[in-house]
Structure formats: C-alpha cells, structure tokens
GROMACS .gro file of C-alpha atoms in nm:
model
  393
    1MET     CA    1  -0.003   0.044  -0.021
    2LEU     CA    2   0.114   0.329  -0.129
    3ASN     CA    3   0.183   0.608   0.154
    4ILE     CA    4   0.100   0.987   0.103
    5LYS     CA    5   0.450   1.021  -0.023
    6ASP     CA    6   0.456   0.770  -0.285
    7TYR     CA    7   0.184   0.846  -0.415
    8LYS     CA    8   0.288   1.232  -0.457
    9LYS     CA    9   0.569   1.111  -0.638
   10LYS     CA   10   0.368   0.887  -0.851
   11ARG     CA   11   0.129   1.159  -0.911
   12GLU     CA   12   0.401   1.380  -1.003
   13LYS     CA   13   0.577   1.161  -1.225
   14ASP     CA   14   0.239   1.098  -1.411
   15GLU     CA   15   0.172   1.501  -1.449
   16PHE     CA   16   0.491   1.524  -1.529
   17LYS     CA   17   0.432   1.218  -1.885
   18GLN     CA   18   0.171   1.433  -1.998
   19LYS     CA   19   0.304   1.691  -2.004
   20LEU     CA   20   0.571   1.583  -2.223
   21VAL     CA   21   0.337   1.418  -2.405
   22ARG     CA   22   0.095   1.704  -2.460
   23HIS     CA   23   0.463   1.930  -2.556
   24ARG     CA   24   0.514   1.682  -2.801
   25LEU     CA   25   0.183   1.649  -2.987
   26VAL     CA   26   0.219   2.039  -2.970
   27ILE     CA   27   0.536   2.068  -3.121
   28LEU     CA   28   0.396   1.765  -3.409
   29TYR     CA   29   0.053   1.959  -3.486
   30ARG     CA   30   0.334   2.282  -3.518
   31ILE     CA   31   0.536   2.057  -3.770
   32ILE     CA   32   0.234   1.954  -3.955
   33LEU     CA   33   0.077   2.282  -3.970
   34VAL     CA   34   0.401   2.460  -4.110
   35MET     CA   35   0.424   2.129  -4.356
   36ILE     CA   36   0.079   2.216  -4.452
   37VAL     CA   37   0.149   2.629  -4.545
   38LEU     CA   38   0.461   2.544  -4.686
   39THR     CA   39   0.320   2.302  -4.938
   40VAL     CA   40  -0.032   2.514  -4.995
   41SER     CA   41   0.224   2.813  -5.053
   42ALA     CA   42   0.418   2.567  -5.296
   43ILE     CA   43   0.122   2.472  -5.503
   44LEU     CA   44   0.024   2.885  -5.516
   45LEU     CA   45   0.340   2.933  -5.656
   46TYR     CA   46   0.322   2.651  -5.886
   47ILE     CA   47  -0.022   2.770  -5.987
   48ASN     CA   48   0.116   3.120  -5.985
   49TYR     CA   49   0.374   3.054  -6.213
   50GLN     CA   50   0.187   2.834  -6.479
   51ASN     CA   51  -0.082   3.068  -6.523
   52LYS     CA   52   0.154   3.423  -6.499
   53VAL     CA   53   0.199   3.560  -6.866
   54TYR     CA   54   0.474   3.807  -6.949
   55THR     CA   55   0.423   4.089  -7.194
   56ASP     CA   56   0.754   4.260  -7.191
   57TYR     CA   57   1.109   4.246  -7.085
   58GLU     CA   58   1.352   4.503  -6.958
   59VAL     CA   59   1.728   4.476  -7.009
   60VAL     CA   60   1.878   4.443  -6.662
   61GLN     CA   61   2.252   4.418  -6.747
   62GLU     CA   62   2.433   4.485  -7.132
   63TYR     CA   63   2.802   4.449  -7.261
   64GLU     CA   64   2.880   4.565  -7.591
   65ARG     CA   65   3.073   4.325  -7.810
   66GLN     CA   66   3.204   4.389  -8.191
   67ASP     CA   67   3.191   4.087  -8.355
   68ALA     CA   68   3.255   4.019  -8.780
   69ASP     CA   69   2.961   3.936  -8.958
   70GLU     CA   70   2.997   3.583  -9.049
   71ALA     CA   71   3.064   3.477  -8.743
   72ASN     CA   72   2.764   3.149  -8.634
   73TYR     CA   73   2.675   3.161  -8.247
   74ILE     CA   74   2.475   2.866  -8.132
   75LEU     CA   75   2.380   2.766  -7.680
   76CYS     CA   76   2.680   2.593  -7.606
   77ASN     CA   77   2.617   2.410  -7.196
   78GLY     CA   78   2.419   2.781  -7.058
   79LYS     CA   79   2.695   2.969  -7.239
   80VAL     CA   80   2.746   3.103  -7.593
   81LEU     CA   81   2.975   2.923  -7.817
   82LYS     CA   82   3.055   3.215  -8.134
   83TYR     CA   83   3.264   3.054  -8.440
   84SER     CA   84   3.380   3.129  -8.783
   85GLN     CA   85   3.674   3.032  -9.041
   86ASP     CA   86   3.968   3.233  -8.810
   87GLY     CA   87   3.845   3.083  -8.517
   88ALA     CA   88   3.658   2.984  -8.154
   89GLU     CA   89   3.590   3.131  -7.864
   90VAL     CA   90   3.297   3.069  -7.527
   91PHE     CA   91   3.211   3.328  -7.380
   92ASP     CA   92   2.907   3.416  -7.089
   93GLY     CA   93   2.589   3.673  -7.031
   94ALA     CA   94   2.911   3.909  -6.873
   95ASN     CA   95   3.052   3.893  -7.195
   96ASN     CA   96   3.377   3.708  -7.002
   97ALA     CA   97   3.541   3.479  -7.248
   98VAL     CA   98   3.600   3.097  -7.078
   99TRP     CA   99   3.799   3.018  -7.388
  100ASN     CA  100   3.924   3.075  -7.715
  101GLU     CA  101   4.071   2.948  -8.025
  102THR     CA  102   4.249   3.050  -8.344
  103TYR     CA  103   4.238   2.805  -8.631
  104GLU     CA  104   4.207   2.839  -9.006
  105MET     CA  105   3.903   2.681  -9.166
  106GLN     CA  106   3.667   2.710  -9.480
  107ASN     CA  107   3.449   2.534  -9.336
  108PRO     CA  108   3.444   2.478  -8.985
  109MET     CA  109   3.222   2.155  -8.871
  110VAL     CA  110   3.140   2.176  -8.461
  111ALA     CA  111   3.009   1.915  -8.210
  112THR     CA  112   2.916   1.981  -7.844
  113CYS     CA  113   2.807   1.797  -7.528
  114LYS     CA  114   2.775   1.941  -7.184
  115ASP     CA  115   3.076   2.221  -7.171
  116SER     CA  116   3.317   1.961  -7.436
  117VAL     CA  117   3.340   2.108  -7.779
  118ALA     CA  118   3.536   1.928  -8.122
  119ILE     CA  119   3.600   2.154  -8.398
  120CYS     CA  120   3.727   2.073  -8.776
  121ASP     CA  121   3.686   2.158  -9.153
  122TYR     CA  122   3.486   1.992  -9.362
  123LYS     CA  123   3.735   1.740  -9.557
  124GLY     CA  124   4.033   1.829  -9.317
  125ASN     CA  125   4.254   1.674  -9.096
  126ARG     CA  126   4.265   1.864  -8.758
  127ILE     CA  127   4.044   1.801  -8.476
  128TYR     CA  128   4.029   2.050  -8.168
  129VAL     CA  129   3.921   1.940  -7.840
  130ILE     CA  130   3.775   2.245  -7.609
  131SER     CA  131   3.648   2.254  -7.311
  132ASP     CA  132   3.557   2.510  -7.027
  133ALA     CA  133   3.932   2.395  -6.881
  134GLY     CA  134   4.093   2.489  -7.187
  135GLU     CA  135   4.216   2.303  -7.495
  136GLN     CA  136   4.228   1.969  -7.454
  137GLY     CA  137   4.387   1.834  -7.741
  138ILE     CA  138   4.453   1.827  -8.097
  139ILE     CA  139   4.343   1.515  -8.296
  140GLU     CA  140   4.557   1.480  -8.669
  141THR     CA  141   4.447   1.274  -8.901
  142LYS     CA  142   4.559   1.115  -9.227
  143LEU     CA  143   4.176   1.116  -9.391
  144PRO     CA  144   3.964   1.375  -9.461
  145ILE     CA  145   3.714   1.432  -9.174
  146THR     CA  146   3.311   1.451  -9.290
  147ASN     CA  147   3.121   1.399  -8.980
  148ILE     CA  148   3.249   1.428  -8.594
  149SER     CA  149   3.058   1.382  -8.272
  150VAL     CA  150   3.190   1.443  -7.923
  151SER     CA  151   3.109   1.316  -7.580
  152GLN     CA  152   3.092   1.504  -7.228
  153GLN     CA  153   3.492   1.347  -7.137
  154GLY     CA  154   3.609   1.484  -7.499
  155VAL     CA  155   3.617   1.155  -7.652
  156VAL     CA  156   3.568   1.237  -8.048
  157ALA     CA  157   3.428   0.996  -8.305
  158ALA     CA  158   3.481   1.056  -8.660
  159VAL     CA  159   3.419   0.931  -9.008
  160LEU     CA  160   3.710   0.984  -9.251
  161GLU     CA  161   3.695   0.882  -9.626
  162ASP     CA  162   3.910   0.616  -9.740
  163ASN     CA  163   3.863   0.640 -10.111
  164ASP     CA  164   3.571   0.328 -10.181
  165VAL     CA  165   3.624   0.293  -9.775
  166THR     CA  166   3.446   0.502  -9.511
  167ARG     CA  167   3.621   0.426  -9.171
  168ILE     CA  168   3.477   0.596  -8.826
  169PHE     CA  169   3.751   0.621  -8.573
  170LEU     CA  170   3.736   0.688  -8.186
  171PHE     CA  171   3.976   0.940  -8.027
  172SER     CA  172   4.091   1.005  -7.713
  173LYS     CA  173   4.126   1.356  -7.639
  174GLU     CA  174   4.448   1.339  -7.697
  175GLY     CA  175   4.466   1.188  -8.024
  176GLU     CA  176   4.520   0.876  -7.939
  177GLU     CA  177   4.273   0.595  -8.164
  178LEU     CA  178   4.087   0.378  -7.960
  179ILE     CA  179   3.879   0.174  -8.252
  180ASN     CA  180   3.833   0.213  -8.601
  181ILE     CA  181   3.532   0.030  -8.764
  182ARG     CA  182   3.563  -0.015  -9.191
  183CYS     CA  183   3.248   0.026  -9.355
  184THR     CA  184   3.215  -0.074  -9.654
  185MET     CA  185   2.845  -0.031  -9.919
  186ALA     CA  186   2.872  -0.448  -9.930
  187GLN     CA  187   2.861  -0.507  -9.581
  188ASN     CA  188   2.779  -0.181  -9.340
  189GLY     CA  189   2.664   0.094  -9.609
  190TYR     CA  190   2.751   0.413  -9.577
  191PRO     CA  191   2.739   0.601  -9.248
  192VAL     CA  192   2.493   0.915  -9.313
  193ASP     CA  193   2.531   1.013  -8.927
  194ILE     CA  194   2.707   0.919  -8.575
  195SER     CA  195   2.627   1.028  -8.272
  196LEU     CA  196   2.824   0.900  -7.913
  197SER     CA  197   2.625   0.931  -7.613
  198GLU     CA  198   2.726   1.169  -7.317
  199ASP     CA  199   2.942   0.908  -7.133
  200GLY     CA  200   3.154   0.833  -7.457
  201ILE     CA  201   3.069   0.460  -7.413
  202LYS     CA  202   2.797   0.418  -7.641
  203LEU     CA  203   2.820   0.558  -8.046
  204GLY     CA  204   2.486   0.544  -8.264
  205VAL     CA  205   2.560   0.543  -8.627
  206SER     CA  206   2.282   0.557  -8.941
  207TYR     CA  207   2.404   0.314  -9.217
  208ILE     CA  208   2.245   0.341  -9.610
  209ARG     CA  209   2.286   0.120  -9.863
  210ILE     CA  210   2.137  -0.044 -10.199
  211GLU     CA  211   2.043  -0.466 -10.127
  212ARG     CA  212   1.833  -0.721 -10.407
  213GLY     CA  213   1.793  -0.356 -10.574
  214GLU     CA  214   1.609  -0.220 -10.215
  215LEU     CA  215   1.669   0.087 -10.033
  216LYS     CA  216   1.764   0.005  -9.664
  217SER     CA  217   1.836   0.200  -9.393
  218SER     CA  218   1.989   0.060  -9.071
  219VAL     CA  219   2.073   0.230  -8.674
  220ALA     CA  220   2.292   0.000  -8.526
  221PHE     CA  221   2.482   0.066  -8.155
  222TYR     CA  222   2.795   0.016  -8.064
  223ASN     CA  223   2.939  -0.040  -7.713
  224PHE     CA  224   3.304   0.046  -7.611
  225GLY     CA  225   3.249  -0.056  -7.210
  226ASP     CA  226   3.296  -0.398  -7.049
  227VAL     CA  227   2.966  -0.498  -7.209
  228GLY     CA  228   3.076  -0.478  -7.548
  229GLN     CA  229   3.366  -0.609  -7.530
  230ASN     CA  230   3.200  -0.936  -7.527
  231GLU     CA  231   3.049  -0.837  -7.843
  232ILE     CA  232   3.194  -0.889  -8.196
  233ASP     CA  233   3.303  -0.555  -8.321
  234ASN     CA  234   3.177  -0.397  -7.998
  235TYR     CA  235   2.834  -0.362  -8.198
  236ALA     CA  236   2.514  -0.360  -7.937
  237SER     CA  237   2.237  -0.379  -8.110
  238GLY     CA  238   2.050  -0.266  -8.422
  239TYR     CA  239   1.741  -0.283  -8.655
  240ASP     CA  240   1.705  -0.257  -9.057
  241TYR     CA  241   1.441  -0.033  -9.242
  242ILE     CA  242   1.290  -0.072  -9.561
  243ASP     CA  243   1.257   0.220  -9.805
  244THR     CA  244   1.388   0.482  -9.528
  245VAL     CA  245   1.628   0.738  -9.568
  246ILE     CA  246   1.739   0.789  -9.202
  247PRO     CA  247   1.957   1.143  -9.167
  248LYS     CA  248   1.974   1.250  -8.819
  249VAL     CA  249   2.097   0.965  -8.508
  250LYS     CA  250   2.121   1.134  -8.210
  251PHE     CA  251   2.172   1.068  -7.846
  252ILE     CA  252   1.980   1.310  -7.629
  253ASN     CA  253   2.123   1.181  -7.315
  254SER     CA  254   2.368   0.878  -7.165
  255SER     CA  255   2.028   0.611  -7.212
  256THR     CA  256   1.799   0.738  -7.491
  257ALA     CA  257   1.868   0.832  -7.872
  258PHE     CA  258   1.598   0.922  -8.152
  259ALA     CA  259   1.662   0.833  -8.505
  260LEU     CA  260   1.450   1.061  -8.775
  261GLY     CA  261   1.404   0.911  -9.120
  262ASP     CA  262   1.196   1.024  -9.427
  263ASN     CA  263   0.848   0.839  -9.321
  264ARG     CA  264   0.973   0.712  -8.927
  265PHE     CA  265   1.066   0.871  -8.573
  266ASN     CA  266   1.182   0.593  -8.344
  267LEU     CA  267   1.291   0.623  -7.971
  268TYR     CA  268   1.570   0.387  -7.855
  269ARG     CA  269   1.688   0.324  -7.439
  270GLY     CA  270   1.910   0.151  -7.299
  271SER     CA  271   2.251   0.247  -7.044
  272GLN     CA  272   2.442  -0.061  -7.250
  273LYS     CA  273   2.253  -0.184  -7.522
  274PRO     CA  274   1.998   0.021  -7.611
  275THR     CA  275   1.657  -0.133  -7.796
  276SER     CA  276   1.346   0.046  -7.953
  277ALA     CA  277   1.133   0.177  -7.755
  278PHE     CA  278   0.901   0.361  -7.899
  279GLU     CA  279   0.812   0.449  -8.283
  280THR     CA  280   0.596   0.646  -8.584
  281ILE     CA  281   0.504   0.612  -8.900
  282LEU     CA  282   0.508   0.976  -9.036
  283ASN     CA  283   0.251   1.071  -9.262
  284GLU     CA  284   0.356   1.420  -9.290
  285GLU     CA  285   0.722   1.573  -9.407
  286VAL     CA  286   0.913   1.683  -9.112
  287GLN     CA  287   1.073   2.064  -9.158
  288SER     CA  288   1.250   2.069  -8.888
  289VAL     CA  289   1.372   1.837  -8.552
  290PHE     CA  290   1.504   1.966  -8.212
  291TYR     CA  291   1.596   1.831  -7.842
  292GLY     CA  292   1.651   1.911  -7.514
  293ASN     CA  293   1.828   1.613  -7.303
  294LYS     CA  294   1.441   1.476  -7.183
  295SER     CA  295   1.267   1.573  -7.538
  296VAL     CA  296   1.232   1.577  -7.907
  297GLY     CA  297   1.057   1.806  -8.125
  298LEU     CA  298   0.958   1.727  -8.464
  299VAL     CA  299   0.802   2.078  -8.709
  300PHE     CA  300   0.532   2.012  -8.968
  301ARG     CA  301   0.365   2.257  -9.180
  302THR     CA  302   0.003   2.266  -9.124
  303GLY     CA  303  -0.082   2.414  -9.521
  304GLU     CA  304  -0.283   2.679  -9.272
  305SER     CA  305  -0.256   3.072  -9.336
  306GLU     CA  306  -0.227   3.137  -8.997
  307ASN     CA  307  -0.045   2.881  -8.774
  308LYS     CA  308   0.186   2.784  -9.008
  309PHE     CA  309   0.313   2.522  -8.800
  310ARG     CA  310   0.331   2.260  -8.545
  311ILE     CA  311   0.557   2.096  -8.335
  312ASP     CA  312   0.500   1.770  -8.197
  313VAL     CA  313   0.725   1.702  -7.884
  314TYR     CA  314   0.779   1.368  -7.767
  315ASN     CA  315   0.919   1.254  -7.404
  316GLU     CA  316   1.234   0.966  -7.362
  317GLU     CA  317   0.979   0.765  -7.286
  318GLY     CA  318   0.754   0.826  -7.687
  319GLU     CA  319   0.449   0.992  -7.518
  320LEU     CA  320   0.319   1.310  -7.745
  321SER     CA  321   0.366   1.555  -7.438
  322LEU     CA  322   0.271   1.890  -7.643
  323SER     CA  323   0.145   1.967  -7.971
  324GLN     CA  324   0.157   2.336  -8.067
  325LYS     CA  325   0.055   2.548  -8.373
  326PHE     CA  326   0.230   2.852  -8.382
  327ASP     CA  327   0.298   3.121  -8.653
  328ILE     CA  328   0.655   3.288  -8.646
  329ASP     CA  329   0.917   3.190  -8.942
  330TYR     CA  330   1.169   3.055  -8.680
  331LEU     CA  331   1.539   3.078  -8.673
  332ASP     CA  332   1.578   2.835  -8.357
  333ILE     CA  333   1.375   2.617  -8.088
  334ILE     CA  334   1.458   2.537  -7.751
  335LEU     CA  335   1.335   2.279  -7.551
  336LYS     CA  336   1.421   2.309  -7.191
  337ASP     CA  337   1.274   2.192  -6.877
  338ASP     CA  338   0.894   2.276  -6.901
  339LEU     CA  339   0.935   2.547  -7.178
  340LEU     CA  340   0.904   2.575  -7.543
  341ILE     CA  341   1.100   2.879  -7.698
  342ILE     CA  342   1.079   2.945  -7.999
  343TYR     CA  343   1.246   3.262  -8.201
  344ASN     CA  344   1.373   3.407  -8.470
  345ASP     CA  345   1.566   3.722  -8.501
  346THR     CA  346   1.261   3.992  -8.393
  347ARG     CA  347   1.024   3.787  -8.218
  348CYS     CA  348   0.950   3.520  -7.963
  349ILE     CA  349   0.717   3.298  -7.801
  350ILE     CA  350   0.765   3.095  -7.472
  351TYR     CA  351   0.532   2.796  -7.403
  352ASN     CA  352   0.466   2.577  -7.112
  353THR     CA  353   0.452   2.143  -7.164
  354HIS     CA  354   0.050   2.223  -7.133
  355GLY     CA  355   0.018   2.462  -7.395
  356VAL     CA  356   0.004   2.794  -7.229
  357GLU     CA  357   0.178   3.076  -7.394
  358LYS     CA  358   0.389   3.270  -7.134
  359PHE     CA  359   0.523   3.525  -7.349
  360SER     CA  360   0.484   3.672  -7.686
  361GLY     CA  361   0.659   3.970  -7.806
  362SER     CA  362   0.919   4.146  -8.013
  363PHE     CA  363   1.288   4.210  -7.999
  364ARG     CA  364   1.430   4.536  -7.980
  365GLU     CA  365   1.715   4.464  -8.159
  366PRO     CA  366   1.766   4.178  -8.395
  367VAL     CA  367   1.901   3.851  -8.204
  368LEU     CA  368   2.118   3.624  -8.314
  369LEU     CA  369   2.096   3.403  -8.025
  370LEU     CA  370   1.854   3.316  -7.732
  371VAL     CA  371   1.985   3.150  -7.388
  372PRO     CA  372   1.783   3.017  -7.141
  373THR     CA  373   1.936   3.122  -6.828
  374GLU     CA  374   1.871   2.896  -6.460
  375GLN     CA  375   1.589   3.163  -6.405
  376LYS     CA  376   1.295   3.063  -6.607
  377SER     CA  377   1.268   3.475  -6.643
  378LYS     CA  378   1.610   3.593  -6.750
  379TYR     CA  379   1.756   3.555  -7.041
  380LEU     CA  380   2.078   3.619  -7.278
  381LEU     CA  381   1.983   3.777  -7.626
  382VAL     CA  382   2.330   3.816  -7.829
  383ASN     CA  383   2.365   4.017  -8.143
  384ARG     CA  384   2.657   4.137  -8.360
  385SER     CA  385   2.719   4.474  -8.087
  386ALA     CA  386   2.620   4.316  -7.761
  387VAL     CA  387   2.513   4.061  -7.493
  388GLN     CA  388   2.225   4.173  -7.308
  389THR     CA  389   2.053   3.981  -6.980
  390ILE     CA  390   1.683   4.051  -7.002
  391ARG     CA  391   1.401   4.036  -6.783
  392LEU     CA  392   1.053   3.918  -6.838
  393LYS     CA  393   0.814   4.103  -6.691
   0.00000   0.00000   0.00000
C-alpha cells in the first residue's frame, strides 16, 4: 500500500509524463501545420507560375561586343559558342571569355556535349578538342573528315573518307586512336550520321545501302565499355528499315537516342544495349527537329494561312507531351525543362508544356541567339554589337 509521499511522487511523475506527451503533440501539430502551409504555398506559387503571362522585358545588363558578320553562334552548356573560319570562343552573359581558339578553316564543323567542344574543317585533317578548362588536345588524321561527334569527356567519333571505304574512328581527346570501324557499301553501308552518348561509351550510327535492289537503312549501336568487349566488333544492337532514309541519329542523354527518317521517327533506350522503345510512321514531311536532354520536337507545316507550323514534342518514353501550333518563321527552337521557346531575329514565343503561352513579344534589336538561364524569366540575347541579360515582366 502506497504512503502519501510515494503517492505524491507517482502523481507528479504521471503529470510530468502527461505534460511531456502534450508538449510533444504541440510540437508535432506545429510541424504538421508548417508542412501544410509550405505545401499550400508551393502549390499556389506553382499555379501562379503556370498561369503567369509575361508581356514585355527589361534589359538588366548589357555588354558591348564587336563581331564579324560571318561569325556563327550556338548554345553551349548555358553559354555562347561563337565560331567562324578564323577561330572560336565561348563567352558567358557578362561577355567574359571562357576560352578562345584560333585556326584557319574553310568550312568549320562543330560538335558539342555539355562543355566539351570539337571543331574541325570539313574534309580537313585536324580536330580541336576544347572544354571550359581550355584546350584538351588536337587530333591529327591521315584521311579527310566528313562528320564528328564528341562526348562529355572529350572522346571524339569521326567519319573519315578512304576512297571506296569509309571509316569511323574513335579518338581520345589527346589524339590516341581507340576504335577503327571499317564500313563498305556491301557490308555495313554508308554512315550517314553518327552520335556519341554523353558518357562516350555508346555510338549510334545511321547507315544506308542498296540490298537486292531495295533501299535499306540501318541504325546500329556500338558499346565500347565492358559490355561491348564481349560482342563482335563491339556491336551491341541494331535495326533495319526498308525504303527509308535516316539522315539523323542522336543521343539526347546517356541512355536515350532517336533516329529520324523521311517517313518514321524512332526512340531507343538502354544504358548498355539500346533497344527500340517507340516508333511512329510519319505521314507528314518533317521540316526541322530539335531536342533537349529529355525530349525531341518535330516541326511540320500545317498548310494553314495562320499558325503555319506545328511542333510535336515527345518525351524520352515516346509519349506525345505537347502538340503546339505557331506562326513565326523560327530561327531556333529550344526545349528546356517545362518550356518550349520559339524565336527568330525579331520575335519570340514561349509556351509551357501544357500549351499555355507564357510570353509573346518582339525584340528591340535583331537577335542572333537566345540563351535561357537557370531563372525561368531571365535570358541572354546576343547580337553583333552586344550581349544583353533580359528579364521578362
């Protein structure tokens, strides 16, 4: 039987436990409340962003430049790559040169992957490999070069002409020959296009040949990693297509590639041996193809007086995520995150993946290149005389 002293201690102990439970419940309720508020706020911000429409822009920074009229500009890993017959450079939005390279070329060809850049002269014998860290190496070839592709690490694939034989070489960025694939019309066909994966392990090749009087195209994938060492000539997988010309094959990331033919569109997926994941027969002529690292957009003419073009955007699973009509003669189309950016030298239209028009407006000066930034409302505009950072409003 408890005495009064023990009873008081037990009661105090029970009261302490009850207070501790209530305190913990209060903290839990507060955490839940904060989480609810944050979740609701995030949903409201997302809805606000999805529904927000910009009608104009303001220039927040501007840096003067003086460039020759023959220079070309392309997007390179969030920066600007300018190249011409005399040299190339990459610069950022503050007009700071990341690197520059001088050379003499008649018809420069450029391949990029992340910050790696490969440049050569069409039918020349030298390939420059450059990254944000500067020049990585110069590759010398004995045969004329007709096509190149580069990986993120600076590995270069090159198509070289050798009389009636065509060769596909793989080079390290330092110029070491890694792989030599011999192509003949009787065996493989002629390599129309090539594409290295970002990791430099897989190579996609589109071949064309005549077999028994029929036109045949093939898409072949080679693996130069451990898996490919167990395969004959590193051949990992491939597909044949009758009465089709496939001028374009491209890895959009390390495990997804697409092939675009004159009458079909195919997606292939696989980290080691890419297999066919999606295909569709095209009943309309494709005007252009654009791609990001997770999607591919095909542009068609509609035949309408207004909205002359339509772009069908497929995600990497082959799902049609957006079909959008538009009416400007485009200079470039950018697929970035959840945005579709269409522009020419004087106009720009931006849609989200739901087809909501986020911006439609005109540039105040002719634009050569538009570069999205990490902030969805900020862009770089490049012209012959300046680099501008603009903010949509």
